[in-house]
Coordinates of C-alpha atoms and ligand atoms in Angstrom, one line a residue:
X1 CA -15.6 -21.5 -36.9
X2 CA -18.0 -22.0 -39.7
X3 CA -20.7 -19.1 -40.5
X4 CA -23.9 -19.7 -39.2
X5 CA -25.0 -18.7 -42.6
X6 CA -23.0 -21.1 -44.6
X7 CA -25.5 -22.7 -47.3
X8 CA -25.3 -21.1 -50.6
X9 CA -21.7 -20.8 -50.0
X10 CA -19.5 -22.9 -47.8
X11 CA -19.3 -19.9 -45.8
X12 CA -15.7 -19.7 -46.2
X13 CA -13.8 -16.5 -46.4
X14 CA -10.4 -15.1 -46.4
X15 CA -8.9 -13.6 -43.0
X16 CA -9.0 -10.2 -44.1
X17 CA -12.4 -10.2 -45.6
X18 CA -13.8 -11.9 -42.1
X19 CA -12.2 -9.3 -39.8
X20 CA -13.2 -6.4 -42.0
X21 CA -16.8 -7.9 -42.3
X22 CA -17.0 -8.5 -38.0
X23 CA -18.3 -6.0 -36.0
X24 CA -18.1 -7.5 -32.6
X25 CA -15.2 -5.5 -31.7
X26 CA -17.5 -2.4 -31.0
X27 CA -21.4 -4.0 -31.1
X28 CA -19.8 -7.1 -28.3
X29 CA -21.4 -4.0 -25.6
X30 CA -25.0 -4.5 -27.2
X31 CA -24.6 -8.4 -25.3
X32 CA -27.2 -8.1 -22.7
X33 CA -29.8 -5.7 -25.1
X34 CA -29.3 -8.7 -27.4
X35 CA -30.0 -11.4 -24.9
X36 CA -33.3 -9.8 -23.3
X37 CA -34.3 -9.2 -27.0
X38 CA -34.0 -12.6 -27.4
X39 CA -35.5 -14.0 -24.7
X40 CA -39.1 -11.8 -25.5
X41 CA -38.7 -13.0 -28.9
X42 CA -38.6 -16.9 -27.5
X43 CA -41.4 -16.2 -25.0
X44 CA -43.5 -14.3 -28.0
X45 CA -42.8 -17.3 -30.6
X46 CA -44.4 -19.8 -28.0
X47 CA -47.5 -17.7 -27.1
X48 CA -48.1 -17.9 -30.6
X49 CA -47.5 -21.7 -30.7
X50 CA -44.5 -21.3 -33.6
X51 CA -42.6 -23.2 -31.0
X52 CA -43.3 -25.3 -27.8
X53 CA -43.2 -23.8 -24.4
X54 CA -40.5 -26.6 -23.1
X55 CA -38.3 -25.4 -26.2
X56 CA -39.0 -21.5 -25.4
X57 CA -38.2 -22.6 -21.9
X58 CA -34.8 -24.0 -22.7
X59 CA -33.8 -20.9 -25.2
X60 CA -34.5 -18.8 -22.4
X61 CA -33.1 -20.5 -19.8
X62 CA -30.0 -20.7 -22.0
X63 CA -29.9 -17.2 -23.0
X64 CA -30.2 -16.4 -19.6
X65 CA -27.1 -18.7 -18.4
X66 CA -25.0 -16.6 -21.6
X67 CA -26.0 -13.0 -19.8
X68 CA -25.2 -14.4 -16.2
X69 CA -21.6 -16.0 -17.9
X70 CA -20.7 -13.0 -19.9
X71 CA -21.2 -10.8 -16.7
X72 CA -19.1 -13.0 -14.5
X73 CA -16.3 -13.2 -17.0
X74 CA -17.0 -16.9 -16.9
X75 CA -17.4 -16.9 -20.9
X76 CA -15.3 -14.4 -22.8
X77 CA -16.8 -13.1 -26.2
X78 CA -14.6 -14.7 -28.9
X79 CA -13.4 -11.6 -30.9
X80 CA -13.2 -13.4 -33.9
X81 CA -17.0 -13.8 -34.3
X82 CA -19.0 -12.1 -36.6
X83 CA -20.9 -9.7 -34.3
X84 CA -22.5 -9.9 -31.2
X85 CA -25.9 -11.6 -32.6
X86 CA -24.0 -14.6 -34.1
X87 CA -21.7 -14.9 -31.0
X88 CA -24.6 -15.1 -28.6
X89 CA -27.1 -17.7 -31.1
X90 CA -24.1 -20.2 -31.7
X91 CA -22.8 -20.7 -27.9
X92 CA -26.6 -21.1 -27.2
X93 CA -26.6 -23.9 -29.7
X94 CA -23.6 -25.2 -27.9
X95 CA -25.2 -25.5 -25.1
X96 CA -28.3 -26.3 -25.4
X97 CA -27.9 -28.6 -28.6
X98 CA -30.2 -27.9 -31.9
X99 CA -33.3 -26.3 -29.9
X100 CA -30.6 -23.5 -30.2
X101 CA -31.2 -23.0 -33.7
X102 CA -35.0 -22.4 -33.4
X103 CA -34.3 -18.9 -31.6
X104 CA -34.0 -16.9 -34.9
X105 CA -37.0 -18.5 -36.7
X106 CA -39.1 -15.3 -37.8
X107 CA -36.2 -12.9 -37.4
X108 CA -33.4 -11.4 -38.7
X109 CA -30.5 -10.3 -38.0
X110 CA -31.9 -6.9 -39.5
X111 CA -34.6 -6.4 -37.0
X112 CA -32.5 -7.8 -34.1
X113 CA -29.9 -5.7 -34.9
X114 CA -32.2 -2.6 -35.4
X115 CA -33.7 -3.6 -31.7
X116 CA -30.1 -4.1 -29.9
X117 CA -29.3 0.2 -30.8
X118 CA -32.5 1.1 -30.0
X119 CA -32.5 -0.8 -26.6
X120 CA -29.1 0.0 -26.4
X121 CA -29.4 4.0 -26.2
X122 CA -32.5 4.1 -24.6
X123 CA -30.4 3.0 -21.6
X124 CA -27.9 5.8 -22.5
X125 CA -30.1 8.6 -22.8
X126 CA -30.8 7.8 -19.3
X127 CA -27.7 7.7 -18.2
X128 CA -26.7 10.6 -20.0
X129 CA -29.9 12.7 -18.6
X130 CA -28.9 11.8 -15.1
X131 CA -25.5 13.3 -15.7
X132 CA -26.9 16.2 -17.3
X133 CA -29.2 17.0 -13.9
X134 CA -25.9 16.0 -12.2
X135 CA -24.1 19.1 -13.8
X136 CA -27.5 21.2 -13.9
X137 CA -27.4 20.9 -9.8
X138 CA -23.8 21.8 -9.3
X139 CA -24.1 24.9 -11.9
X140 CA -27.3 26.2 -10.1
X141 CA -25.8 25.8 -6.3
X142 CA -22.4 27.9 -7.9
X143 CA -25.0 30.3 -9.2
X144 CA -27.0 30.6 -5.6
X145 CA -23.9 30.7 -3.8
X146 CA -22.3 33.6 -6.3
X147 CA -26.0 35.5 -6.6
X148 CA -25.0 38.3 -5.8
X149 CA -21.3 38.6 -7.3
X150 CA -21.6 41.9 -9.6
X151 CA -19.4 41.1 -12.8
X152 CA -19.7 42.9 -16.2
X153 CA -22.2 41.3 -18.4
X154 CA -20.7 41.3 -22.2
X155 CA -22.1 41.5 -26.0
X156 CA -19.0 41.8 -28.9
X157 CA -17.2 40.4 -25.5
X158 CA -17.0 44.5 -24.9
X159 CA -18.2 45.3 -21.3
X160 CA -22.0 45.9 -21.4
X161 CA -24.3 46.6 -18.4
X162 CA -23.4 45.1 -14.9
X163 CA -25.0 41.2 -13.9
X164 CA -24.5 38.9 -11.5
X165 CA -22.1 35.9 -11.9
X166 CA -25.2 33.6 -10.7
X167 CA -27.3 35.1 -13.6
X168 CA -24.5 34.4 -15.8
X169 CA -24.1 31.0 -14.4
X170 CA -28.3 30.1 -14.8
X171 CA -28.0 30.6 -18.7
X172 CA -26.2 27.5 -18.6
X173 CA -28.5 25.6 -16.1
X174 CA -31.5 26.6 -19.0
X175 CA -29.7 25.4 -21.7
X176 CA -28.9 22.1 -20.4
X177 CA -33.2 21.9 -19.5
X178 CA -33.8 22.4 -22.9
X179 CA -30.9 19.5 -23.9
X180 CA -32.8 17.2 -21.6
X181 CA -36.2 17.7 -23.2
X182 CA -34.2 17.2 -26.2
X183 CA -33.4 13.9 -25.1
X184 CA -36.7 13.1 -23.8
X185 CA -38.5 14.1 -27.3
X186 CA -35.7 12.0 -29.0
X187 CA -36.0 8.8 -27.1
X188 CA -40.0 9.0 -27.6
X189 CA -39.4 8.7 -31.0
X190 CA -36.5 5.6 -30.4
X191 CA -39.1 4.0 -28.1
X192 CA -41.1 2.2 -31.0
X193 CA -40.1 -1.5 -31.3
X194 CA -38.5 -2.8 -34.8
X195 CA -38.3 -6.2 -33.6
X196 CA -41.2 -8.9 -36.2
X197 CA -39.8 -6.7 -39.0
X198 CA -37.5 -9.3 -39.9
X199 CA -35.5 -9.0 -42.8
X200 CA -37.2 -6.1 -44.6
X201 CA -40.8 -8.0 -45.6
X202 CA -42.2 -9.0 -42.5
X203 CA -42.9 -12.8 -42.2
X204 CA -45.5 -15.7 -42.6
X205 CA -45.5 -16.8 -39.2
X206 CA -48.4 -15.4 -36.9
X207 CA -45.9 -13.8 -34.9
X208 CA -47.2 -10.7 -32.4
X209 CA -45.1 -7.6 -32.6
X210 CA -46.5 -6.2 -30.0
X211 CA -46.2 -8.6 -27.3
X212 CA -42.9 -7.9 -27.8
X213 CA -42.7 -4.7 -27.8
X214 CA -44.0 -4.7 -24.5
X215 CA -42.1 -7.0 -23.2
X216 CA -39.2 -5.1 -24.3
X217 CA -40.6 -1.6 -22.5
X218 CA -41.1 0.4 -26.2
X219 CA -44.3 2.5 -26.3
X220 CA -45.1 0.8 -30.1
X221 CA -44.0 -0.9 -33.3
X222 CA -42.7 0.1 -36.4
X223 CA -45.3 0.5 -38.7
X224 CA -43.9 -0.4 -41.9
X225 CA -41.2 -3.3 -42.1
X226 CA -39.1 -1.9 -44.2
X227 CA -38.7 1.2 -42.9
X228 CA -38.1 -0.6 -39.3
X229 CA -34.8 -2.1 -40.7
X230 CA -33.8 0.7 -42.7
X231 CA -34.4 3.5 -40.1
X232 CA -31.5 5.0 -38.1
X233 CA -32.9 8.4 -37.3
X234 CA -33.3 7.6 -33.9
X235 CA -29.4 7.9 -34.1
X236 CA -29.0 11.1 -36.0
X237 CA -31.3 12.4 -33.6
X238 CA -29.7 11.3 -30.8
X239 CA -26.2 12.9 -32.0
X240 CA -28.0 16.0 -32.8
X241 CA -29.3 16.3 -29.2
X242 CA -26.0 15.8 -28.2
X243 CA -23.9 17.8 -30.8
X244 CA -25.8 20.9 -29.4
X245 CA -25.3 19.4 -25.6
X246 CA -22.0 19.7 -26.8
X247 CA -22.1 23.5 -28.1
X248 CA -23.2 24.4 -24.4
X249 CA -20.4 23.0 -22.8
X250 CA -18.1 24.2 -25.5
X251 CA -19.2 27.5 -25.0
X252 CA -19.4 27.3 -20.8
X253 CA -15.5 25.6 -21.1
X254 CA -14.8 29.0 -23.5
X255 CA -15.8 31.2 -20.8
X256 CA -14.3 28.8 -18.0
X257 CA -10.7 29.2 -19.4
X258 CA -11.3 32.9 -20.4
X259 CA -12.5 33.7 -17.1
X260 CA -9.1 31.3 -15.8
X261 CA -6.9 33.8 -17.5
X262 CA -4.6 36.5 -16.1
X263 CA -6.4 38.9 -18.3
X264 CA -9.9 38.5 -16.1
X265 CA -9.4 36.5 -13.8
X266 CA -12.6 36.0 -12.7
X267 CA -12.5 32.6 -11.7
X268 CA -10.2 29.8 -10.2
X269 CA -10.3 26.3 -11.4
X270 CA -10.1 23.4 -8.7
X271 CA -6.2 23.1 -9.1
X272 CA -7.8 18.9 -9.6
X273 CA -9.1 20.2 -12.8
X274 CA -5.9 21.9 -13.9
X275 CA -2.9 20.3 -14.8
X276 CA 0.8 22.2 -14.9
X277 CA 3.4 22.9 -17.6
X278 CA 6.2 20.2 -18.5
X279 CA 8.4 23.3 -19.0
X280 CA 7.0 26.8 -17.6
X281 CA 6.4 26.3 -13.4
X282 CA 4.0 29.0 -13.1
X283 CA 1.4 27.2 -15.5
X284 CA -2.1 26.2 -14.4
X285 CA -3.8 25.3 -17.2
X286 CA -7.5 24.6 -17.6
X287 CA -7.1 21.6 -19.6
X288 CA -10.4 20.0 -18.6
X289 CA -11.9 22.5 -20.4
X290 CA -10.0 22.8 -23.3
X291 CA -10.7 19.2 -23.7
X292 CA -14.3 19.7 -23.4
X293 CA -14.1 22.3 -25.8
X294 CA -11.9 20.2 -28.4
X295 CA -14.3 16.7 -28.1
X296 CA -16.9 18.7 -29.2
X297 CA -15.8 18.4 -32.5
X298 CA -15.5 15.1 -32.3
X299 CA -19.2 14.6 -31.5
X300 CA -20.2 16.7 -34.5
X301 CA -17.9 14.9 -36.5
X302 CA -20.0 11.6 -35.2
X303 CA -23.0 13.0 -36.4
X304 CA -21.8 13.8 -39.5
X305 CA -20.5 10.7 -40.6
X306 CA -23.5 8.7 -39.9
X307 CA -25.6 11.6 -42.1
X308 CA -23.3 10.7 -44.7
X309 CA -23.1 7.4 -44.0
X310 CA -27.0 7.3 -44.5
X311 CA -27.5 9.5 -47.3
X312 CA -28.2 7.9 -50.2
X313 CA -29.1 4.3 -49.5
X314 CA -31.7 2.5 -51.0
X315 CA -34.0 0.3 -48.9
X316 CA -34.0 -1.7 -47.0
X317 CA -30.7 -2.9 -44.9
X318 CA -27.1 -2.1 -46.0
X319 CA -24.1 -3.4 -45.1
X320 CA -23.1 0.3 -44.5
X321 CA -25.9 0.3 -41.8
X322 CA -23.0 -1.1 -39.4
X323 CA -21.4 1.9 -39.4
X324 CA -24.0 3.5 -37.6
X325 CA -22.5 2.0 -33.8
X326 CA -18.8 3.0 -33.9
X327 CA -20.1 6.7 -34.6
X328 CA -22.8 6.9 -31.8
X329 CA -21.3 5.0 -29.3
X330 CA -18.3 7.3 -29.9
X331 CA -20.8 10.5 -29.1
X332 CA -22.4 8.8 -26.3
X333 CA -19.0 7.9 -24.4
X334 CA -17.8 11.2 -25.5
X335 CA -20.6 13.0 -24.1
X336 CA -20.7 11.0 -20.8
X337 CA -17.1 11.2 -19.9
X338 CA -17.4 15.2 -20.4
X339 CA -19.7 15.7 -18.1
X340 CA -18.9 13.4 -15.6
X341 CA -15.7 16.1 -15.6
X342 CA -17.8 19.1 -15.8
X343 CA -19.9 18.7 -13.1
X344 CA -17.6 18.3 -10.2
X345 CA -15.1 21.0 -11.7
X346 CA -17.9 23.4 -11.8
X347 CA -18.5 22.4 -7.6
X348 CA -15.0 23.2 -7.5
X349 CA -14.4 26.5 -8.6
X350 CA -14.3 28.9 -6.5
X351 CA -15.1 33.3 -8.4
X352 CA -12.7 35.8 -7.5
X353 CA -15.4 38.8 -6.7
X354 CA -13.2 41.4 -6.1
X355 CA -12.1 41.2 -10.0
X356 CA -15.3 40.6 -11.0
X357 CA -16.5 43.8 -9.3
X358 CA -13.1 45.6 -10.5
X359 CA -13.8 45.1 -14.2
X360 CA -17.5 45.9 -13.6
X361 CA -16.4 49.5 -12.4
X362 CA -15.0 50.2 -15.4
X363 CA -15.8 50.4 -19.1
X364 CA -19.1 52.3 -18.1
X365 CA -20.8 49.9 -18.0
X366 CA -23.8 51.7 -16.0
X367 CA -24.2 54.5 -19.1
X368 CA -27.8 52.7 -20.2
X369 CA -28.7 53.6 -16.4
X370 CA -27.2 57.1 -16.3
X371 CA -29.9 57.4 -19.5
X372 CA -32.7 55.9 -17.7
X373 CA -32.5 58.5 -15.5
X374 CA -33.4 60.9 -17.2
X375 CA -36.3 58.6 -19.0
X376 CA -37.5 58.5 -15.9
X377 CA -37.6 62.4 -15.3
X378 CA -39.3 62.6 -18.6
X379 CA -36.7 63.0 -21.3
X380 CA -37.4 60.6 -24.7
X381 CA -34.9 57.7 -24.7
X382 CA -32.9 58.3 -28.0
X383 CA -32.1 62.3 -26.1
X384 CA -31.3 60.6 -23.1
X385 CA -29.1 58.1 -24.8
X386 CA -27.3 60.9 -26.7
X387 CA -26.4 62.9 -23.4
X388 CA -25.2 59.7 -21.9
X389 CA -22.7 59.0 -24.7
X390 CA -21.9 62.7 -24.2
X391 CA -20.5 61.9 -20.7
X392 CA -18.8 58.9 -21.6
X393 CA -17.1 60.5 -24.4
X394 CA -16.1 63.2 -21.6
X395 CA -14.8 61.1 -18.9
X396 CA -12.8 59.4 -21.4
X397 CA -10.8 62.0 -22.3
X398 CA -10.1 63.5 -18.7
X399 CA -9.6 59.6 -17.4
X400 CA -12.6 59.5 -15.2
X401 CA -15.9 57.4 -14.5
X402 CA -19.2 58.3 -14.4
X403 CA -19.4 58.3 -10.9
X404 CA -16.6 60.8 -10.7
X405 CA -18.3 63.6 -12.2
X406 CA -19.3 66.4 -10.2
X407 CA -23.4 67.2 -10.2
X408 CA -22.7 70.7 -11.8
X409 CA -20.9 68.8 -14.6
X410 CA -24.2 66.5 -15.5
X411 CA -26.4 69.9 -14.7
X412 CA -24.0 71.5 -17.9
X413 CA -25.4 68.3 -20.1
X414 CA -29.0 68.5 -18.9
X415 CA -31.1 70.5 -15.8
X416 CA -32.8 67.1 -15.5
X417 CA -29.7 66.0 -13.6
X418 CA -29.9 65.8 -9.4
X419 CA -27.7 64.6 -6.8
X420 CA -30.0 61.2 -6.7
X421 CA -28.6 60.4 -10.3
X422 CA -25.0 58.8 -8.3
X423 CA -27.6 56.0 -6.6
X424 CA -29.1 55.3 -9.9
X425 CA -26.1 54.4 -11.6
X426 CA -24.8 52.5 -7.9
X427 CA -23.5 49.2 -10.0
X428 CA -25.5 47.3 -6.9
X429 CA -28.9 49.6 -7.6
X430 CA -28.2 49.1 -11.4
X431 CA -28.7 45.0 -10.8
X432 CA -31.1 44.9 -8.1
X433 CA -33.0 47.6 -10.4
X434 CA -33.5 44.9 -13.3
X435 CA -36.6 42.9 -11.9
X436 CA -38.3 42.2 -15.0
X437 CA -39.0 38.8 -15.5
X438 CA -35.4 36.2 -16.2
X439 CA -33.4 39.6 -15.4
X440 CA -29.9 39.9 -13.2
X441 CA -31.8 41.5 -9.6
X442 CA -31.0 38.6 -7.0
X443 CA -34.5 38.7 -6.3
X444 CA -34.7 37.2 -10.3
X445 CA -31.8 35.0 -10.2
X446 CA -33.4 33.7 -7.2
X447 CA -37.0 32.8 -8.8
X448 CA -34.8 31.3 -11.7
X449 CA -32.7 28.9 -9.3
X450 CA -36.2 28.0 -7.7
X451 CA -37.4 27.4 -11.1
X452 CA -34.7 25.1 -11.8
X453 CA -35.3 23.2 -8.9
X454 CA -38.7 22.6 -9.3
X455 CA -38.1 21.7 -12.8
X456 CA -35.4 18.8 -12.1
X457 CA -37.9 17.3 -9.5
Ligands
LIG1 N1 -23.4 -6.6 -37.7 C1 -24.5 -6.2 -38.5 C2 -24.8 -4.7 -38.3 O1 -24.3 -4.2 -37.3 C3 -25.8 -6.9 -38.1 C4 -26.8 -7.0 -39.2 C5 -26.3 -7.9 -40.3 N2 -27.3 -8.1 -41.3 C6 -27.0 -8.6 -42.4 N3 -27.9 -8.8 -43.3 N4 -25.8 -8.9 -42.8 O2 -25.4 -4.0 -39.0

């Protein structure tokens, strides 16, 4: 077919430089963001009288024909075209003869392609942020249901003071709030219209960006045309948002397949979101989660090639600038299909508490209570904290817990010490005792749940 742009040259070029030039085997899924841009750009250019309504009419009627063909099936998208823009502007020309080729009159394809992304992942940050309350509910009904469950909390990953496995479980649900206000700041900035930038310079024609815009739904325009066509932060952003989305669920799949292991055993995977070994027949392995854990790689690796990609240019557009879709549409689907995964194999697991309450009994985990105590009966904290280490140190050696000592034992250490001290350092007394504000009581964990809730309304 010959190039649309064919005029200085004959617009001739070898095979292999046309198929490494064409982009429409990854930007073809920008079709109907390209065909609504176009329509507000024929409806703007005939309320500015740059073209006559009847030919606005026909573009748009056109256009709309492509969108309704393209989503039938009825009209394939050649693969051999250039990219998405050309494909769409030279069957509308086909069919609706040379009114066809007033459609890109005070455009370019550098603005158009500029407004295709934006529109583009606007749509996927809502889809994405829908998935991400998706996961949010499922990890704060696992939490409400598991309020309760005593399980050691960890630093160093070295038992530390007793929580609950719903308070463990709500540090996820507030680090995926903060990623969807992360996408919500990031998609205010990506809501400003590029479209009437044309090439780089702007144009002569008394076009109206801002009809367009809101046509279009942005909240603005670009305020400087070259910086419209040159701009892809709105993409790095976007991968940023999402690289960290990505550290949370790495992290929560870390602790999923931990937790999966023989050695804790704290939790047990849906066997759905397990799959076996080809060789050992005891295996349930959490490859779901491994997955999750592995892809995230993949989105930082994204992100950093369209950094790279970017730094360096000079304005305005680049050829390079293509490069920005394969890399963000490769986060996005990465992203999406993750935690379409995550959510319902977080519904589906199912804690073992009896473990969880097992390895909570021991490790001593209940020592920064045993020194409370005595806070509380009016010794300084550091002489408290010394006589506590004193104890561990001693039920160590003769294989005991804190709980096993006898009172006269603790009177030895300090007079301080009463038969009320075994309730204080209760594992169940030591959670319920830590009220303060975003602590591990269930009375806490509860208000945090609520919290939640009221947040995702
Ligand atoms: N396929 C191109 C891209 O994705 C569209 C813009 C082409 N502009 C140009 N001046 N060649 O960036």
């Amino acid at each position: 077919m010959a190039k649309l742009w064919a005029g200085r040259t004959d617009g001739q070029i070898e095979q292999i430089a046309d198929d490494f030039n064409s982009s429409i085997s990854f930007d073809c899924r920008m079709y109907s963001q390209d065909i609504k841009g176009s329509m507000a750009h024929a409806a703007m250019l005939a309320a500015q009288n740059i073209i006559s309504q009847a030919d606005a009419d026909a573009l748009i009627a056109g256009l709309e024909g492509i969108l309704t063909d393209i989503e039938s099936g009825a009209l394939p998208i050649d693969q051999t075209a250039e990219d998405i823009h050309m494909f769409v502007e030279q069957v509308l020309t086909q069919r609706i003869g040379d009114v066809g080729k007033k459609l890109h009159t005070a455009r370019s394809r550098n603005d158009q392609v500029a407004l295709d992304i934006r529109l583009y992942l606007k749509d996927e940050i809502t889809e994405i942020s829908q998935l991400i309350k998706a996961l949010i509910t499922a990890v704060t009904d696992k939490a409400e249901a598991y309020a309760d469950a005593i399980m050691p909390g960890y630093t160093h990953l070295q038992r530390a003071q007793p929580i609950t496995f719903g308070h463990h479980l709500m540090a996820y649900a507030m680090m995926l709030l903060r990623d969807l206000d992360r996408l919500a700041d990031c998609k205010k900035r990506m809501n400003m219209s590029p479209i009437g930038c044309c090439a780089l310079a702007g144009t002569t024609y008394p076009t109206d960006r801002n009809f367009e815009a809101e046509k279009l739904g942005f909240d603005g325009i670009c305020q400087n045309s070259l910086d419209g066509v040159s701009d892809r932060d709105f993409c790095a952003e976007l991968m940023s948002a999402l690289s960290i989305l990505m550290v949370h669920l790495s992290r929560f799949s870390e602790e999923l397949i931990l937790w999966s292991s023989w050695e804790f055993k704290f939790i047990e995977l849906s066997d759905a979101y397990t799959t076996g070994s080809s060789i050992m027949p005891q295996k349930k392995n959490p490859d779901m989660a491994e997955l999750v854990r592995g892809k995230t790689g993949r989105v930082f690796g994204d992100l950093m090639g369209l950094l790279t990609t970017l730094k360096g240019l000079p304005l305005a557009y680049n050829k390079d600038m293509q490069e920005d879709k394969e890399s963000v549409f490769d986060a996005v689907d990465t992203v999406k299909m993750c935690l379409k995964v995550f959510a319902p194999m977080i519904a589906t697991l199912t804690a073992n508490t009896q473990n969880m309450k097992r390895a909570a009994q021991t490790g001593f985990i209940n020592a920064t209570d045993l020194a409370d105590y005595l806070v509380k009966k009016g010794m300084p904290f550091r002489s408290a904290y010394k006589i506590s280490g004193s104890l561990v140190a001693l039920c160590i050696q003769s294989g005991k817990v804190l709980e096993e000592l006898p009172l006269e034992t603790y009177k030895a250490y300090s007079e301080l010490f009463d038969a009320d001290l075994y309730q204080d350092i209760d594992l169940v007394t030591c959670v319920e005792k830590r009220i303060s504000e975003g602590g591990t009581s269930t009375a806490s964990v509860k208000k945090q749940i609520a919290y939640v809730r009221q947040v995702l309304k």
